[in-house]
Coordinates of C-alpha atoms in Angstrom, one line a residue:
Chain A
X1 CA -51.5 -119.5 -8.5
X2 CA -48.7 -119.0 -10.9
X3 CA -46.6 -122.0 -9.3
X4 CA -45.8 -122.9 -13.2
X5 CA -43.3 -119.7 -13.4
X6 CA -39.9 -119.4 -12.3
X7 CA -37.9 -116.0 -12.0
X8 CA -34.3 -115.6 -11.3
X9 CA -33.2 -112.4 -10.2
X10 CA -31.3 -110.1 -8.2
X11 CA -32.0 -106.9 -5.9
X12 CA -31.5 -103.5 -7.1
X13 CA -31.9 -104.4 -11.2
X14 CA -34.4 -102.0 -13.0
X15 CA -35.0 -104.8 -15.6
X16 CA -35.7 -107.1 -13.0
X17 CA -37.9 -105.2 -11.1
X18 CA -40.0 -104.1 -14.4
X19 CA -40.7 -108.1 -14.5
X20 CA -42.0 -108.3 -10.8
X21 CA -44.4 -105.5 -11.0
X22 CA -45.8 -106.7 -14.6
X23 CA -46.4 -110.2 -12.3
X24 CA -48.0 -108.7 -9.6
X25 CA -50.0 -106.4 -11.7
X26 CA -51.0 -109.7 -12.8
X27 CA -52.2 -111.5 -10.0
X28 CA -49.8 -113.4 -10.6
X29 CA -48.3 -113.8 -7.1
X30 CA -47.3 -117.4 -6.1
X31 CA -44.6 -117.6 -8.4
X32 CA -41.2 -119.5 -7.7
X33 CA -38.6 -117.2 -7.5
X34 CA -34.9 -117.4 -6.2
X35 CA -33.1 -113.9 -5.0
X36 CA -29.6 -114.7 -6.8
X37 CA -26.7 -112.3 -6.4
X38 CA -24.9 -110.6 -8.7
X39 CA -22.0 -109.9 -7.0
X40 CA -21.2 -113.2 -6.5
X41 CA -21.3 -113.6 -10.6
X42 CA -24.5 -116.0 -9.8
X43 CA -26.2 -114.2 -13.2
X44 CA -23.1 -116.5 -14.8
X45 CA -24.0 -120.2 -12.9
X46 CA -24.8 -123.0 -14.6
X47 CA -28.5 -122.6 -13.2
X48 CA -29.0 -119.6 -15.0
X49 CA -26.8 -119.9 -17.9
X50 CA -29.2 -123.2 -18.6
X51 CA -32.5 -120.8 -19.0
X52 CA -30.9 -117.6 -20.0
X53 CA -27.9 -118.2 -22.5
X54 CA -26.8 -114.6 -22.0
X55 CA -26.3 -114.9 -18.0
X56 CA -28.3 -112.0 -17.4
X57 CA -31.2 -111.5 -14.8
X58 CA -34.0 -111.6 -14.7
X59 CA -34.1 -114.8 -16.3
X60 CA -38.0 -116.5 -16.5
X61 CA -40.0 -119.1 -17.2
X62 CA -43.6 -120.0 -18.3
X63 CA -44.0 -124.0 -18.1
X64 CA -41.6 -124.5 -21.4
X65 CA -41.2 -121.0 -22.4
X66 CA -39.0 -118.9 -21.9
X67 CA -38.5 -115.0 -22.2
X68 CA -35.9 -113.2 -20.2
X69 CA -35.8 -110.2 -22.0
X70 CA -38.0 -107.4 -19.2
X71 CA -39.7 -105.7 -21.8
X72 CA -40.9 -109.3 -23.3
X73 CA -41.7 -111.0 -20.2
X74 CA -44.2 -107.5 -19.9
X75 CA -45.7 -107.9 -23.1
X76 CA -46.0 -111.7 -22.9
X77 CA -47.7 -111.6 -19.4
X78 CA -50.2 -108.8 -20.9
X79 CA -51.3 -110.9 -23.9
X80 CA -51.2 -114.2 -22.0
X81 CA -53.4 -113.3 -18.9
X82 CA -55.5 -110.4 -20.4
X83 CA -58.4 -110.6 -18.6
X84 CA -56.3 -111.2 -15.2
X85 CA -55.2 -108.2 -12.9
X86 CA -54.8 -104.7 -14.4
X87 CA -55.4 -104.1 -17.9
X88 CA -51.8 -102.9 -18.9
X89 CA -52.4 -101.8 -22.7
X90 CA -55.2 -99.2 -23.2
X91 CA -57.8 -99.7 -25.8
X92 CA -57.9 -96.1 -27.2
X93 CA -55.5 -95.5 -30.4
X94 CA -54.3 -92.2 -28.8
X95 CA -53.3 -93.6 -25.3
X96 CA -51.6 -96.9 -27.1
X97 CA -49.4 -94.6 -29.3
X98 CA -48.4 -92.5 -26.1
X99 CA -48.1 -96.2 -24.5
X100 CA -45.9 -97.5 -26.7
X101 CA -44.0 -94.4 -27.2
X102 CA -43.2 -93.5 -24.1
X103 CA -42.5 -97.6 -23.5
X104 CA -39.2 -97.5 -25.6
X105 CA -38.3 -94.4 -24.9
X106 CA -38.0 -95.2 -21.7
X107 CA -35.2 -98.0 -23.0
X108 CA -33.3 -95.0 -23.6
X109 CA -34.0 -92.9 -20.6
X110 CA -32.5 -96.1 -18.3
X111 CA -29.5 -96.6 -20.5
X112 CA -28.6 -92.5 -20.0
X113 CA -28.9 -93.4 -16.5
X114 CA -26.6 -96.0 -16.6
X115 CA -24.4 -94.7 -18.7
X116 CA -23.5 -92.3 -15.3
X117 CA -24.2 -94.6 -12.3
X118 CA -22.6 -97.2 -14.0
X119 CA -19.9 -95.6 -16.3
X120 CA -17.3 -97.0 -13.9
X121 CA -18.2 -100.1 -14.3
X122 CA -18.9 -100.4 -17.4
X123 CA -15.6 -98.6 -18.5
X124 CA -12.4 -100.4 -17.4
X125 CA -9.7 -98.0 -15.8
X126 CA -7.6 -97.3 -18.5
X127 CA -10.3 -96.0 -20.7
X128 CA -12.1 -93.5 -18.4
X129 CA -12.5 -90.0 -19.5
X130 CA -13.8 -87.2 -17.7
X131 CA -15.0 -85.7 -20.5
X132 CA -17.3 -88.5 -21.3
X133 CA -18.8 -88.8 -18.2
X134 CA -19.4 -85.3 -18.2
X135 CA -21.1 -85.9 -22.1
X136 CA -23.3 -88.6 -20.2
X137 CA -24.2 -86.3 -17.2
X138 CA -25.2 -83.9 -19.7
X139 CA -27.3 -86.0 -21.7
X140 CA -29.1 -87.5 -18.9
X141 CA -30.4 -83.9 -17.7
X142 CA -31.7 -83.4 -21.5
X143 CA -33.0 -86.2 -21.2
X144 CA -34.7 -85.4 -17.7
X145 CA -35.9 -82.2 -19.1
X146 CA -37.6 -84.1 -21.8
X147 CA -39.7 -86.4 -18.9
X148 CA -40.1 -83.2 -17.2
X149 CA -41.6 -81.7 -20.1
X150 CA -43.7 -84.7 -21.1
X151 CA -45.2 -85.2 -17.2
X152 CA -46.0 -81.6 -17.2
X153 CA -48.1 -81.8 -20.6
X154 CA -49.9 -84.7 -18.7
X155 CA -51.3 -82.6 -16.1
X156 CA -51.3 -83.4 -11.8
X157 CA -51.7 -87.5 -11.0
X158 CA -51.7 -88.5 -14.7
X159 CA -49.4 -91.5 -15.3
X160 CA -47.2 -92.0 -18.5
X161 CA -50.0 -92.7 -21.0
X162 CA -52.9 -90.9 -19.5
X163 CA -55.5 -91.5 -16.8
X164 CA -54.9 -95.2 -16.4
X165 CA -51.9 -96.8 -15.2
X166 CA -49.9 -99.2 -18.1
X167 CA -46.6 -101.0 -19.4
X168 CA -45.2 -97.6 -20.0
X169 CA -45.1 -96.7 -16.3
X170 CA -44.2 -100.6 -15.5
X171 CA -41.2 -100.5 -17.5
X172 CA -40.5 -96.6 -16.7
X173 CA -41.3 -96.6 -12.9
X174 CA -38.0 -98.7 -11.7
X175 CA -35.7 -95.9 -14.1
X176 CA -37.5 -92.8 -11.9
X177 CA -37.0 -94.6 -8.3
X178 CA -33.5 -95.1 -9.4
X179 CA -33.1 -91.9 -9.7
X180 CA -34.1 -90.8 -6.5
X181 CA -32.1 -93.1 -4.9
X182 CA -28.7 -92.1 -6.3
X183 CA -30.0 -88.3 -5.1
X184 CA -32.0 -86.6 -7.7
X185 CA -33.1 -83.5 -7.1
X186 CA -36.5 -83.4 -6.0
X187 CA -36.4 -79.5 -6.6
X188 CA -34.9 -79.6 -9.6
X189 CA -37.0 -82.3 -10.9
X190 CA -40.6 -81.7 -9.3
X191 CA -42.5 -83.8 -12.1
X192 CA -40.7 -86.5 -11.8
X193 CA -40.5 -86.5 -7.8
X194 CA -44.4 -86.2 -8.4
X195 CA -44.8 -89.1 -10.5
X196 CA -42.2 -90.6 -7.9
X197 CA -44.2 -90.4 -5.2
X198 CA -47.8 -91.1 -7.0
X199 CA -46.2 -94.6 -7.7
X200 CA -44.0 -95.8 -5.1
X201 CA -46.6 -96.7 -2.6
X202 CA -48.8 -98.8 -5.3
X203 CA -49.2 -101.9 -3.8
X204 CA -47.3 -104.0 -7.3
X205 CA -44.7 -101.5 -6.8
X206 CA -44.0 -102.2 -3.2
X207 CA -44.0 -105.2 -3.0
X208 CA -41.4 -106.1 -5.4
X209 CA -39.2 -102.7 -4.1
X210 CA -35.4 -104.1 -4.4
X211 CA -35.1 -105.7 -0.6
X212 CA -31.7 -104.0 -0.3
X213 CA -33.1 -100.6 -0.2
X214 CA -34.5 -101.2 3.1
X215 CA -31.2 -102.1 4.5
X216 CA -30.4 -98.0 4.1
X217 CA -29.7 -95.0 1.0
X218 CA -26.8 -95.6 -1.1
X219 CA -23.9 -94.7 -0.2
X220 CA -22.7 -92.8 -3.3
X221 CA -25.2 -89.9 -4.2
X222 CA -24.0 -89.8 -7.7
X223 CA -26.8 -87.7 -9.0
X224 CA -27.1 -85.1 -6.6
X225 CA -25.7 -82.8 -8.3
X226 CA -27.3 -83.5 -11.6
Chain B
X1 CA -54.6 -95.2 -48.2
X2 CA -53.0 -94.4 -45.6
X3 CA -52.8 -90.2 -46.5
X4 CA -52.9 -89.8 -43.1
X5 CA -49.7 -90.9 -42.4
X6 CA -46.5 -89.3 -42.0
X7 CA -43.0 -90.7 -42.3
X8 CA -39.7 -88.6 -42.1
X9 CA -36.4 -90.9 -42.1
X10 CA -33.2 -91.3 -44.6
X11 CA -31.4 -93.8 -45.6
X12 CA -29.2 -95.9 -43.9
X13 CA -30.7 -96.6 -41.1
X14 CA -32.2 -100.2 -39.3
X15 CA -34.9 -98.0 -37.3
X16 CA -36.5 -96.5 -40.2
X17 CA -36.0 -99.7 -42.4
X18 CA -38.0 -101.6 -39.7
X19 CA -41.1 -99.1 -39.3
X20 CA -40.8 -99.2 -43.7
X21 CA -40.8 -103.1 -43.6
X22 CA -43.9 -102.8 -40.6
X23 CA -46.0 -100.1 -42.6
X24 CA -45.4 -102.4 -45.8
X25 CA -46.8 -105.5 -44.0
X26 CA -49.9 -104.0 -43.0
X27 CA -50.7 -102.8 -46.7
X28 CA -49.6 -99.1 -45.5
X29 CA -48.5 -98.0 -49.0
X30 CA -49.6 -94.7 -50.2
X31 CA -48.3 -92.9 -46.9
X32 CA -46.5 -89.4 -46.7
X33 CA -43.2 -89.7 -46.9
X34 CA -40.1 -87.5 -47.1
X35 CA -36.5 -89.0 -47.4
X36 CA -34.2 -86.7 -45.3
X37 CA -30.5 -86.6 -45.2
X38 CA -28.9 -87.3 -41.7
X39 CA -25.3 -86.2 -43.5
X40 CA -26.9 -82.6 -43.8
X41 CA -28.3 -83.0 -39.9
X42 CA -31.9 -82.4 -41.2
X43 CA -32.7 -84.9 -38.2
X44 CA -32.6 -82.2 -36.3
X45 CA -34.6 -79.5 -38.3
X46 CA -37.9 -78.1 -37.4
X47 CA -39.7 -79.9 -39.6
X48 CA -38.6 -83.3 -37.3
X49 CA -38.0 -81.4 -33.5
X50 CA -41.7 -80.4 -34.1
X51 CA -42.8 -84.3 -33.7
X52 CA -40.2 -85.3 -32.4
X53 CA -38.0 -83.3 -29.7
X54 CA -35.2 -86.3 -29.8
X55 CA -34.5 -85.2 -33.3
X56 CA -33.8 -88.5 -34.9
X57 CA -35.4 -90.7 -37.5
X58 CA -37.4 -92.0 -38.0
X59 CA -40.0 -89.4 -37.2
X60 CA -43.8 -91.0 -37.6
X61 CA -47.5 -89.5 -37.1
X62 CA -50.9 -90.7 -37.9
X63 CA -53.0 -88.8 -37.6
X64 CA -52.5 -87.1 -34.3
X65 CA -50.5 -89.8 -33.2
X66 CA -47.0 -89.2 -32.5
X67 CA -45.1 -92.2 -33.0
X68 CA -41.4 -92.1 -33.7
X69 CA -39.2 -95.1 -31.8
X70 CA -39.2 -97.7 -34.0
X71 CA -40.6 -100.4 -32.0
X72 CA -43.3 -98.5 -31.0
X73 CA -44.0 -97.8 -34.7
X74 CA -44.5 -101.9 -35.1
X75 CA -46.4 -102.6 -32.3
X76 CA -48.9 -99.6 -33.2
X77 CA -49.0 -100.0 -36.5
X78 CA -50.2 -104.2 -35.7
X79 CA -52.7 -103.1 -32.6
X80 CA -54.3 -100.5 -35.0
X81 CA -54.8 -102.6 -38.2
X82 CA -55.1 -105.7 -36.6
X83 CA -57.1 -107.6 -39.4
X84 CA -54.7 -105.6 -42.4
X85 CA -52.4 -107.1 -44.2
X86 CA -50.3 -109.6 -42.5
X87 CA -50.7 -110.8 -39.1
X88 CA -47.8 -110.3 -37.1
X89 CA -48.0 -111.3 -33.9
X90 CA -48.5 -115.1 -33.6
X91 CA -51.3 -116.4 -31.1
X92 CA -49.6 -119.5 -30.0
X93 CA -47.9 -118.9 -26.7
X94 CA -45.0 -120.5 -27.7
X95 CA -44.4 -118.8 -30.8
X96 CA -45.4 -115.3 -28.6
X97 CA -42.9 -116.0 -26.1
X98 CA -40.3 -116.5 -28.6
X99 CA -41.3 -113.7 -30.5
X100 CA -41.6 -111.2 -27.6
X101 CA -37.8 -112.6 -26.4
X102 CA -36.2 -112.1 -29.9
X103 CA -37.4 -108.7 -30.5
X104 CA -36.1 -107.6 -27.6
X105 CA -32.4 -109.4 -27.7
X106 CA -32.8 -107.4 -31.3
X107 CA -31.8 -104.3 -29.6
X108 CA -28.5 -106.2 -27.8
X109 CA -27.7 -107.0 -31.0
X110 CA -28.0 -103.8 -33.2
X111 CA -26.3 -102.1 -30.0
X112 CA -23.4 -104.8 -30.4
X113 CA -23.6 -104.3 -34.6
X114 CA -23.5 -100.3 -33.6
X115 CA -20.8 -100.4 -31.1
X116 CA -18.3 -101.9 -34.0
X117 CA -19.0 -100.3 -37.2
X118 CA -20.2 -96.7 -35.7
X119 CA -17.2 -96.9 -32.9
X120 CA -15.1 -93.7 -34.8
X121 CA -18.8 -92.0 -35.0
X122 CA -20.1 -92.2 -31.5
X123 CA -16.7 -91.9 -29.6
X124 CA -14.9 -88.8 -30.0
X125 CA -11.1 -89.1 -31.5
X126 CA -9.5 -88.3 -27.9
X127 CA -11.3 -91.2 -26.1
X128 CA -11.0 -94.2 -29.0
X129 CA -9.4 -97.2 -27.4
X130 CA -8.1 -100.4 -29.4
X131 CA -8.8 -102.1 -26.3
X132 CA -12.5 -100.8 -26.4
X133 CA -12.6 -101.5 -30.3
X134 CA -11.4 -104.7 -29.0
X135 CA -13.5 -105.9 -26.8
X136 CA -16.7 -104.3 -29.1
X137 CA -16.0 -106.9 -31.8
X138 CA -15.1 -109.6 -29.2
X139 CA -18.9 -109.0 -27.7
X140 CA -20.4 -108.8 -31.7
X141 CA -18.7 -112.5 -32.2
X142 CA -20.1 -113.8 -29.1
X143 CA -23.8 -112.0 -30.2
X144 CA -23.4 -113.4 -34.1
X145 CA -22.9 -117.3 -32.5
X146 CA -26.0 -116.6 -30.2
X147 CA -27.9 -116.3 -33.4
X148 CA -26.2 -119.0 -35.6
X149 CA -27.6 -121.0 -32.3
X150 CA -31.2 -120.3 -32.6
X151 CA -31.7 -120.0 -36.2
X152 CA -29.9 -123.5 -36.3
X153 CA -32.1 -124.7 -33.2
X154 CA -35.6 -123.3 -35.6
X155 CA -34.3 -125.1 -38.3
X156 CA -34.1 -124.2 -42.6
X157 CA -37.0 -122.1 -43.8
X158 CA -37.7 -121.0 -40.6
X159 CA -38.4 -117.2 -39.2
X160 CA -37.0 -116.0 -36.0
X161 CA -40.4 -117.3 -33.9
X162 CA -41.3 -120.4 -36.1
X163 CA -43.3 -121.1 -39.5
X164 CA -44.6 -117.8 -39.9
X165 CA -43.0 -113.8 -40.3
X166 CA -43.7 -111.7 -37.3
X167 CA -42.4 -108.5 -35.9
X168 CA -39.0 -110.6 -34.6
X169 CA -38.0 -110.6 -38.4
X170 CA -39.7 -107.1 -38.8
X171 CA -37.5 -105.4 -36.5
X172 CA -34.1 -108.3 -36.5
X173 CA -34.4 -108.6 -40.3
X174 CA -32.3 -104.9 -40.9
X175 CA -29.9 -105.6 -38.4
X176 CA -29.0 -108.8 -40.5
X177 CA -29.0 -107.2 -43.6
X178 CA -26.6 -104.5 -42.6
X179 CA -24.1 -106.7 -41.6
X180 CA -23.5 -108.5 -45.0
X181 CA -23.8 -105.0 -46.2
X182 CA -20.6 -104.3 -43.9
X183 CA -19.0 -107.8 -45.0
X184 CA -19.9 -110.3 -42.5
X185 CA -18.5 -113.8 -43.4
X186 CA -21.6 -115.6 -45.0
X187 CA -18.7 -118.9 -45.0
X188 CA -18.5 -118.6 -40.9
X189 CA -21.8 -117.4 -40.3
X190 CA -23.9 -119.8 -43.0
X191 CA -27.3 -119.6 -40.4
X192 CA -27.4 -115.6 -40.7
X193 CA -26.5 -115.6 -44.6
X194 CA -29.2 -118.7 -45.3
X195 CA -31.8 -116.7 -42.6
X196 CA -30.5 -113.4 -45.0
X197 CA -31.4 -115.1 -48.3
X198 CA -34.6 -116.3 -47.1
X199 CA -36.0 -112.6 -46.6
X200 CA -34.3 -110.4 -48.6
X201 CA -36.4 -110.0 -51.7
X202 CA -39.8 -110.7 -49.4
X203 CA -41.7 -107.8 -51.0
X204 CA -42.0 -105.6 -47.7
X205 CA -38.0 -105.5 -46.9
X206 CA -37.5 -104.7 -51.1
X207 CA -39.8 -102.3 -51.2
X208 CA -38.2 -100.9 -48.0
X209 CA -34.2 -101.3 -48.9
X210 CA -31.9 -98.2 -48.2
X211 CA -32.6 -96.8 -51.5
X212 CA -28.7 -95.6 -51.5
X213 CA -27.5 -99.0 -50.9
X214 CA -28.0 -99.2 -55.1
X215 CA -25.7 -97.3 -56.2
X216 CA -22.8 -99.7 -54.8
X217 CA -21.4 -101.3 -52.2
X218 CA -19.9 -99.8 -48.7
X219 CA -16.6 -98.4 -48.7
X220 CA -14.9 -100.4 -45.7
X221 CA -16.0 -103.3 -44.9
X222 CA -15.3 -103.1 -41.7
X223 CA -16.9 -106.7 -40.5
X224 CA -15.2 -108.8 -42.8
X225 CA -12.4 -110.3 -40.4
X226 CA -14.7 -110.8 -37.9

C-alpha cells in the first residue's frame, strides 16, 4: 500500500513517533521501515546520513522526496493523501487557528520537556548547574499549567482543536505520553492524564507505541515530582 | 482591508518579521497594528497576556482567532485566503516536500543563529561557558554549510523550494537577514549573501524590515569571525 515509503527510526523518539501515527492515520500502513538504534550512533551511519544530511531520526522517504523534518512529513502526508484516512486539518477557520496554534506550541511544550529529561545529556559535565535545571523544571510546570488550562477550556473528551481529532494532537500526543512515562502526576495533572488516556488506546496511536515501552517503566522517574 | 486584524510585535525580532512578510504576501495591508517595545517588557503587559498567556510577540487575532506562534500565523493566514495575493504553498509534490522540510529545518537554524548571538541573554552570567559559547558557534558553522549546500544544489535565482517564493523563504528569509545584520561573512558564505540579495528589497520583506534596523547598523557584530 505505501511500499514506495521508507522510514528510518528509532524507539522511544517523540519526533519519530509523531511521523508513525500521521502514516497510520493515513492508511498508510505497508510502509518499509527499519527500527535503527540510537545508541549504537546508527542516526550517524552512512545509510542514514545518505537520506538525512543531519543524522537525525526519523529520516523518510516518498519515491524521490524526501522530508525528515516530523512536523513536515505530517503536513506533507495531509496534503498529499487528503482524501485517504482521517481528515487531519479541519475545514472551519476557528478550529484551524486553534490547530495550528496549538501545533507549534506544542514545539515548545516537547523542547521544555527535554530540556529536563534530557538536560544531562544535552549538557556535558562540566557545565551542569543546578540552578538551571531547576529554571527548566520550573518552566515545564508553567508550561503544564498552560495545557492544563487550555484542555480544561476544551471541555470532557475534546481533543486539541475541538471535537475532531487532528495534526495538533498527532504531533502533541507523543510529548503527553512522555510525560507519563517519566512519572507525571496524574493528580497533579488530571487534564492531561485525561487527554492521556482518551488517546493512548486509539488504534494509530498504539500501534506505533515505542516497542521498548513494553519491555517495562523507565527506570528514572524524573518527573515525579514535578 | 483587513480591519479585523490585530498584530502586536516590536522590532527586532525573526517571528514577527515572518508573520509581517506572510500578512504582506496575502495583500493583508491595512491591519491593526501596534509596535511594542520588548526592552520595556510590554511583551508581557495586559494588553498581550490577554491573547496571549506566553507573553511574547508576536501576538496575532483575527477576528476571534487567536493566532500568535509564528508559523501558525503563515499557515493560517495561506489556508484562509487561499486565492489572495500570492500563492504560497506550491502544488507540486516535489516542491511541497521540499518546502514542508525547509520550514521546518528553519527552526534548527534560528535556534542555532539564537544560541550564538543571544547566548549572554538567555544564560544567566553564573552558568556562561566558553566551552558552551564554543560549541554554539561550532553547531552555527556546521548549520550555515548545510544551507550553502542546498541553495548551491537549487541553483542561482532560485528560492528555498524551487522557481517560485513560498512560506520556506517566508519564514527562512529573517533568519538570513539577521545574520548579515550580525556580520556573517558574505566572502565565505557567497550562497546565503547571493540567496540574501535576491529577497531583500522583494516588496513584502521591505515593507516588513525592523523599522529600527534604519537608524544604523548593530553594535557587535558578533558573527563576523565565524
Amino acid at each position: 500500500m505505501a511500499k514506495n515509503m521508507t522510514l528510518l527510526w528509532c524507539t522511544g523518539s517523540c519526533p519519530c513517533w509523531r511521523a508513525m501515527i500521521a502514516l497510520e492515520e493515513k492508511n498508510l500502513q505497508g510502509y518499509n521501515h527499519q527500527l535503527l538504534s540510537f545508541d549504537k550512533m546508527e542516526h550517524k551511519s552512512q545509510q542514514v546520513l545518505d537520506i538525512n544530511p543531519r543524522g537525525q531520526f526519523p529520516t523518510f522517504k516518498h519515491g524521490d522526496n524526501v522530508v525528515n523534518e516530523s512536523y513536515a512529513i505530517c503536513f506533507y502526508l495531509e496534503s498529499q493523501f487528503k482524501s485517504q484516512g482521517n481528515k487531519l486539518i479541519p475545514d472551519g477557520p476557528e478550529e484551524q487557528a486553534l490547530m495550528y496554534q496549538r501545533m507549534f506550541e506544542g514545539l515548545t511544550f516537547y523542547d521544555k520537556l527535554g530540556n529536563v529529561i534530557y538536560y544531562d545529556w544535552y549538557v556535558p559535565e562540566g557545565e551542569r548547574h543546578d540552578s538551571a535545571l531547576k529554571r527548566n523544571k520550573d518552566a515545564l510546570v508553567a508550561e503544564l499549567g498552560l495545557w492544563e488550562g487550555y484542555l480544561s477550556k476544551q471541555g470532557s473528551g475534546s481533543f486539541l482543536a475541538g471535537k475532531t481529532f487532528s495534526l495538533a494532537d498527532v504531533v502533541v500526543f507523543p510529548t503527553v505520553a512522555f510525560l507519563f512515562r517519566f512519572g507525571l502526576s496524574a493528580g497533579r495533572y488530571p487534564k492531561l492524564e485525561e487527554y492521556y488516556a482518551l488517546l493512548k488506546d486509539r488504534p494509530s496511536i498504539k500501534a506505533s507505541r515505542p516497542p521498548h515501552w513494553l519491555e517495562g517503566p523507565e527506570e528514572e522517574l524524573l518527573l515525579k515530582e514535578i
